[in-house]
Tab-separated table of C-alpha atoms and ligand atoms in Angstrom:
chain	number	residue	atom	x	y	z
A	1	MET	CA	-0.156	-0.002	-0.375
A	2	GLY	CA	1.291	3.115	-0.466
A	3	PRO	CA	0.997	6.669	2.079
A	4	ALA	CA	-2.128	7.469	1.494
A	5	SER	CA	-3.457	6.020	5.303
A	6	THR	CA	-4.204	9.189	7.349
A	7	VAL	CA	-5.651	7.097	10.413
A	8	GLN	CA	-4.048	5.133	12.671
A	9	THR	CA	-6.294	1.958	12.939
A	10	ASP	CA	-4.930	1.094	16.660
A	11	GLU	CA	-5.676	4.298	18.243
A	12	ALA	CA	-8.030	4.343	20.616
A	13	ALA	CA	-10.893	5.934	19.555
A	14	GLY	CA	-12.566	8.047	21.940
A	15	THR	CA	-16.313	9.053	21.446
A	16	PRO	CA	-16.319	12.367	20.235
A	17	ALA	CA	-19.267	13.047	22.616
A	18	ALA	CA	-16.867	12.573	25.383
A	19	GLU	CA	-14.161	14.682	24.134
A	20	GLY	CA	-17.399	17.789	23.501
A	21	ARG	CA	-16.823	17.422	19.338
A	22	ALA	CA	-19.842	16.743	17.050
A	23	ALA	CA	-20.259	13.121	16.118
A	24	ALA	CA	-20.779	11.996	12.459
A	25	ARG	CA	-24.206	11.918	11.865
A	26	HIS	CA	-23.719	10.515	8.254
A	27	VAL	CA	-20.794	8.357	7.060
A	28	ALA	CA	-21.113	7.304	3.304
A	29	ILE	CA	-18.338	4.831	2.097
A	30	ILE	CA	-16.519	4.551	-1.108
A	31	MET	CA	-16.083	0.387	-0.590
A	32	ASP	CA	-12.727	-0.157	-2.970
A	33	GLY	CA	-10.427	-2.767	-3.227
A	34	ASN	CA	-12.160	-5.847	-3.266
A	35	GLY	CA	-10.277	-7.000	-6.592
A	36	ARG	CA	-6.773	-6.614	-4.719
A	37	TRP	CA	-7.968	-8.715	-1.780
A	38	ALA	CA	-9.074	-11.291	-3.951
A	39	ALA	CA	-5.688	-11.477	-6.574
A	40	ALA	CA	-3.851	-10.892	-3.134
A	41	ARG	CA	-4.727	-14.599	-2.046
A	42	GLY	CA	-4.929	-15.873	-5.409
A	43	LEU	CA	-8.689	-15.976	-5.774
A	44	PRO	CA	-11.003	-14.891	-8.551
A	45	ARG	CA	-12.282	-10.899	-8.229
A	46	VAL	CA	-15.778	-12.807	-7.181
A	47	ALA	CA	-14.310	-14.047	-3.602
A	48	GLY	CA	-12.843	-10.545	-2.678
A	49	HIS	CA	-16.742	-8.693	-3.664
A	50	ARG	CA	-18.107	-11.474	-1.407
A	51	ALA	CA	-16.195	-10.533	1.394
A	52	GLY	CA	-17.151	-7.090	0.908
A	53	VAL	CA	-20.391	-8.101	1.273
A	54	GLN	CA	-19.522	-9.159	4.922
A	55	ALA	CA	-18.073	-6.126	5.486
A	56	VAL	CA	-21.188	-4.452	4.666
A	57	ARG	CA	-22.536	-6.672	7.333
A	58	ARG	CA	-20.140	-5.624	9.643
A	59	ALA	CA	-20.135	-2.046	8.569
A	60	ILE	CA	-23.852	-1.993	9.245
A	61	GLU	CA	-23.399	-3.564	12.764
A	62	THR	CA	-20.746	-1.086	13.530
A	63	ALA	CA	-22.092	2.530	12.861
A	64	SER	CA	-25.716	0.582	14.693
A	65	LYS	CA	-24.136	0.320	17.824
A	66	LEU	CA	-21.826	3.416	17.348
A	67	GLY	CA	-25.267	5.969	17.171
A	68	VAL	CA	-24.170	6.697	13.593
A	69	GLU	CA	-27.693	8.006	12.232
A	70	TRP	CA	-26.845	7.857	8.190
A	71	LEU	CA	-24.708	5.562	6.598
A	72	THR	CA	-24.063	5.658	2.678
A	73	LEU	CA	-22.522	2.914	0.671
A	74	TYR	CA	-21.296	3.257	-2.757
A	75	ALA	CA	-22.285	-0.559	-3.765
A	76	PHE	CA	-22.164	0.066	-8.063
A	77	SER	CA	-21.389	3.486	-10.181
A	78	SER	CA	-22.670	4.248	-13.620
A	79	GLU	CA	-19.197	3.115	-14.213
A	80	ASN	CA	-19.431	-0.440	-12.940
A	81	TRP	CA	-21.726	-1.379	-15.615
A	82	ARG	CA	-18.426	-0.641	-17.474
A	83	ARG	CA	-16.789	-3.664	-16.287
A	84	PRO	CA	-16.607	-7.419	-18.015
A	85	ILE	CA	-20.302	-9.167	-18.322
A	86	THR	CA	-18.829	-11.701	-15.948
A	87	GLU	CA	-18.359	-9.326	-13.057
A	88	VAL	CA	-21.405	-7.448	-13.572
A	89	LEU	CA	-23.413	-10.690	-13.456
A	90	ASP	CA	-21.529	-11.252	-10.270
A	91	LEU	CA	-22.230	-7.835	-8.339
A	92	THR	CA	-25.614	-8.095	-9.411
A	93	GLY	CA	-26.200	-11.865	-8.340
A	94	LEU	CA	-24.231	-10.666	-4.992
A	95	LEU	CA	-27.313	-7.985	-4.427
A	96	ARG	CA	-29.824	-10.200	-5.225
A	97	HIS	CA	-28.953	-12.342	-2.845
A	98	PHE	CA	-28.183	-9.274	-0.164
A	99	LEU	CA	-32.142	-7.960	-0.785
A	100	LYS	CA	-33.028	-12.272	-0.501
A	101	SER	CA	-31.078	-12.613	2.501
A	102	GLU	CA	-30.743	-9.790	4.393
A	103	ILE	CA	-33.700	-7.410	4.562
A	104	ALA	CA	-35.528	-9.101	7.362
A	105	GLU	CA	-32.834	-9.417	9.592
A	106	LEU	CA	-32.001	-5.655	8.685
A	107	LYS	CA	-35.308	-4.841	9.225
A	108	ALA	CA	-35.500	-6.312	12.498
A	109	GLU	CA	-32.439	-4.484	13.476
A	110	GLY	CA	-34.531	-0.981	13.236
A	111	VAL	CA	-32.829	-0.146	9.923
A	112	ARG	CA	-34.431	2.067	7.135
A	113	LEU	CA	-32.928	0.942	3.510
A	114	ARG	CA	-33.188	3.808	0.688
A	115	PHE	CA	-31.269	3.026	-2.390
A	116	ILE	CA	-29.957	5.883	-4.884
A	117	GLY	CA	-29.128	5.756	-8.282
A	118	ASP	CA	-30.625	4.834	-11.700
A	119	ARG	CA	-32.136	1.262	-10.494
A	120	ALA	CA	-33.790	1.102	-14.044
A	121	ARG	CA	-30.723	-0.440	-15.707
A	122	PHE	CA	-31.390	-3.322	-13.215
A	123	GLU	CA	-33.527	-6.195	-13.746
A	124	ARG	CA	-37.061	-6.213	-12.739
A	125	ASP	CA	-36.659	-8.660	-9.754
A	126	ILE	CA	-34.470	-6.429	-8.221
A	127	GLN	CA	-36.227	-3.203	-8.710
A	128	PHE	CA	-39.364	-4.866	-7.195
A	129	ASP	CA	-37.067	-5.979	-4.308
A	130	LEU	CA	-35.316	-2.698	-3.487
A	131	GLY	CA	-39.156	-0.668	-3.732
A	132	ALA	CA	-40.051	-4.104	-1.759
A	133	ALA	CA	-37.043	-3.752	1.150
A	134	GLU	CA	-38.305	0.275	1.017
A	135	ARG	CA	-41.352	-0.100	1.842
A	136	ASP	CA	-40.981	-2.635	4.553
A	137	THR	CA	-38.132	-0.872	6.368
A	138	ALA	CA	-40.459	2.643	6.282
A	139	HIS	CA	-41.167	2.716	9.518
A	140	ASN	CA	-37.809	2.147	11.072
A	141	THR	CA	-35.288	5.031	12.782
A	142	ARG	CA	-31.878	3.305	14.682
A	143	LEU	CA	-30.359	3.446	11.374
A	144	ASN	CA	-30.728	5.072	8.059
A	145	LEU	CA	-28.967	2.963	5.290
A	146	VAL	CA	-28.626	4.155	1.987
A	147	ILE	CA	-27.242	2.029	-0.765
A	148	ALA	CA	-25.815	3.825	-3.826
A	149	LEU	CA	-26.504	1.663	-7.114
A	150	SER	CA	-26.039	2.495	-10.332
A	151	TYR	CA	-25.311	5.897	-9.398
A	152	GLY	CA	-23.683	8.706	-10.305
A	153	ALA	CA	-23.811	12.307	-9.022
A	154	ARG	CA	-22.777	14.201	-12.467
A	155	ALA	CA	-25.721	12.324	-13.610
A	156	GLU	CA	-28.066	12.950	-10.389
A	157	ILE	CA	-27.158	16.788	-11.232
A	158	VAL	CA	-28.076	17.137	-14.068
A	159	THR	CA	-31.390	14.957	-14.073
A	160	ALA	CA	-31.845	17.836	-10.959
A	161	ALA	CA	-31.267	19.947	-13.289
A	162	ARG	CA	-33.923	18.477	-15.834
A	163	ALA	CA	-36.611	18.339	-13.095
A	164	ALA	CA	-36.032	22.139	-12.000
A	165	ALA	CA	-35.877	23.256	-16.033
A	166	ALA	CA	-39.006	21.558	-16.047
A	167	ALA	CA	-40.513	22.889	-13.041
A	168	ILE	CA	-39.981	26.760	-14.206
A	169	ALA	CA	-41.100	25.847	-17.931
A	170	ALA	CA	-44.481	24.186	-16.347
A	171	GLY	CA	-44.428	27.842	-13.860
A	172	THR	CA	-44.708	26.069	-10.384
A	173	LEU	CA	-41.137	27.228	-9.805
A	174	ASP	CA	-39.868	31.175	-10.279
A	175	PRO	CA	-35.932	30.833	-11.247
A	176	ALA	CA	-35.600	33.272	-8.767
A	177	ASP	CA	-36.460	31.313	-6.157
A	178	LEU	CA	-34.553	28.504	-7.136
A	179	ASP	CA	-31.846	28.616	-4.101
A	180	GLU	CA	-28.961	25.847	-3.437
A	181	ASP	CA	-31.852	24.397	-0.610
A	182	ARG	CA	-34.517	24.587	-3.540
A	183	PHE	CA	-32.395	22.837	-6.304
A	184	ALA	CA	-31.280	20.195	-3.571
A	185	THR	CA	-34.934	18.927	-3.292
A	186	PHE	CA	-34.434	17.817	-7.104
A	187	LEU	CA	-31.759	15.409	-6.116
A	188	SER	CA	-32.390	11.815	-5.406
A	189	THR	CA	-30.825	12.726	-2.002
A	190	THR	CA	-33.696	15.711	-0.816
A	191	GLY	CA	-34.498	14.432	2.804
A	192	ILE	CA	-31.020	13.140	3.382
A	193	PRO	CA	-28.413	15.292	5.394
A	194	ASP	CA	-25.611	16.034	3.892
A	195	PRO	CA	-22.527	13.549	4.667
A	196	ASP	CA	-20.464	14.350	7.220
A	197	LEU	CA	-17.391	12.094	6.488
A	198	ILE	CA	-16.448	10.162	3.509
A	199	ILE	CA	-14.473	7.270	3.902
A	200	ARG	CA	-12.482	5.649	1.284
A	201	THR	CA	-10.973	2.538	1.518
A	202	SER	CA	-8.295	0.744	0.014
A	203	GLY	CA	-5.133	4.177	-0.210
A	204	GLU	CA	-6.847	5.605	-3.339
A	205	GLN	CA	-7.680	9.169	-2.724
A	206	ARG	CA	-10.476	10.022	-5.507
A	207	LEU	CA	-14.275	10.594	-4.646
A	208	SER	CA	-14.667	8.560	-8.193
A	209	ASN	CA	-18.768	10.479	-8.962
A	210	PHE	CA	-19.743	9.857	-5.376
A	211	LEU	CA	-22.055	12.585	-3.877
A	212	LEU	CA	-20.369	15.459	-5.828
A	213	TRP	CA	-23.015	18.258	-4.345
A	214	GLN	CA	-24.185	16.587	-1.303
A	215	CYS	CA	-20.352	16.477	0.088
A	216	ALA	CA	-19.175	20.127	-0.178
A	217	TYR	CA	-18.590	20.244	3.035
A	218	ALA	CA	-17.856	16.398	4.326
A	219	GLU	CA	-14.496	15.359	5.771
A	220	LEU	CA	-12.512	13.029	3.709
A	221	VAL	CA	-10.333	10.020	5.161
A	222	PHE	CA	-8.725	7.786	3.402
A	223	LEU	CA	-7.986	4.083	4.341
A	224	ASP	CA	-4.940	1.959	3.556
A	225	LEU	CA	-6.682	-0.849	3.836
A	226	LEU	CA	-8.981	-3.249	1.471
A	227	TRP	CA	-12.533	-3.238	1.413
A	228	PRO	CA	-13.465	-6.543	2.840
A	229	ASP	CA	-10.705	-6.123	5.457
A	230	PHE	CA	-12.447	-2.978	6.976
A	231	GLY	CA	-14.139	-4.013	10.561
A	232	PRO	CA	-15.151	-1.990	13.668
A	233	GLU	CA	-11.496	-1.002	14.623
A	234	ALA	CA	-11.009	0.852	11.413
A	235	PHE	CA	-14.594	2.268	11.435
A	236	SER	CA	-14.273	3.926	15.026
A	237	ALA	CA	-10.617	5.306	14.110
A	238	ALA	CA	-12.309	6.712	11.266
A	239	LEU	CA	-14.286	8.132	13.605
A	240	ALA	CA	-12.348	9.386	15.854
A	241	GLU	CA	-10.077	10.897	13.168
A	242	PHE	CA	-13.397	12.758	12.284
A	243	ALA	CA	-13.644	14.517	15.988
A	244	ARG	CA	-10.616	15.627	15.551
A	245	ARG	CA	-10.949	17.890	12.563
A	246	GLU	CA	-11.951	21.332	13.227
A	247	ARG	CA	-14.443	22.086	10.171
A	248	ARG	CA	-15.193	25.372	9.786
A	249	PHE	CA	-17.319	25.582	6.787
A	250	GLY	CA	-15.632	28.192	4.656
A	251	ALA	CA	-15.906	30.669	8.015
A	252	ARG	CA	-13.140	31.605	10.638
A	253	LEU	CA	-13.794	30.179	13.897
A	254	GLY	CA	-13.325	32.136	17.057
B	1	FPP	C1	-15.016	-1.951	-5.498
B	1	FPP	O1	-13.598	-3.278	-5.488
B	1	FPP	C2	-16.008	-2.423	-4.822
B	1	FPP	C3	-17.045	-2.178	-5.453
B	1	FPP	C4	-17.079	-2.487	-7.491
B	1	FPP	C5	-18.239	-3.066	-5.513
B	1	FPP	C6	-18.465	-3.113	-4.250
B	1	FPP	C7	-19.354	-4.243	-3.756
B	1	FPP	C8	-19.334	-4.847	-2.790
B	1	FPP	C9	-18.787	-3.982	-1.467
B	1	FPP	C10	-20.902	-6.128	-2.471
B	1	FPP	C11	-21.871	-5.642	-3.252
B	1	FPP	C12	-22.710	-4.731	-1.717
B	1	FPP	C13	-23.942	-5.244	-1.911
B	1	FPP	C14	-24.852	-4.109	-0.763
B	1	FPP	C15	-24.844	-6.285	-2.209
B	1	FPP	P1	-12.740	-3.381	-6.545
B	1	FPP	O2	-13.418	-4.467	-7.226
B	1	FPP	O3	-13.095	-1.982	-7.364
B	1	FPP	O4	-11.666	-3.279	-6.489
B	1	FPP	P2	-10.352	-3.317	-6.807
B	1	FPP	O5	-9.796	-1.987	-7.359
B	1	FPP	O6	-9.684	-3.953	-6.117
B	1	FPP	O7	-10.444	-3.861	-8.365
């Protein structure tokens, strides 16, 4: 791994509240490194993605335990459709299996699910299960889990701009009223607070078309470990790093 790490995962993570600092209410994660994890073990890429699903499970449990209110996971980008068809089928197969096998448990654990991205690109049965998972968990409040699927931030912003333009053309929106807050209501994340913290694993330091509007003031933490190795310790360390940062939102404090 390169020198990308900004966090020491062996550091004791004091809770932000105990340190008198704001906790990360919304954590969004770019889950990267499944392929390299598999390659390092001489395994096919799908084995890395399977281990990645286990890490997803751990991340949800940890977020819930640590009192994170919103967890957004970048599971499939709009660019991922360009991967070899076998890998696309492996990924959509894992998604299908996840939806069949995990939703009942997530529902029982108080997790509310929401999906962002272009779900129309998935097969009908998956689209159906996505809608069912959202409906079945709509009353849960313990943890809000947002999964980005076939998601691309630029496309999301263009779609929002088109919807705003259509509202203006229809006479239901005055251009003078189109400010940042109003524009955000046209995004797929309407109603979801902006992420406080973006975590990316695998040592890469890029946003890769993820939540570009929403992460304007997010803190970025890049972890030098591969997604299948992401566990409670790394999650706590990233939250502790967040708690150490001084967030100014462009203003001068003090
Ligand atoms: C990046 O690793 C990861 C992905 C493209 C997919 C992430 C998917 C999962 C964690 C599993 C599916 C999730 C759900 C919710 C069912 P990579 O393949 O780009 O790794 P590499 O950069 O090392 O090749």
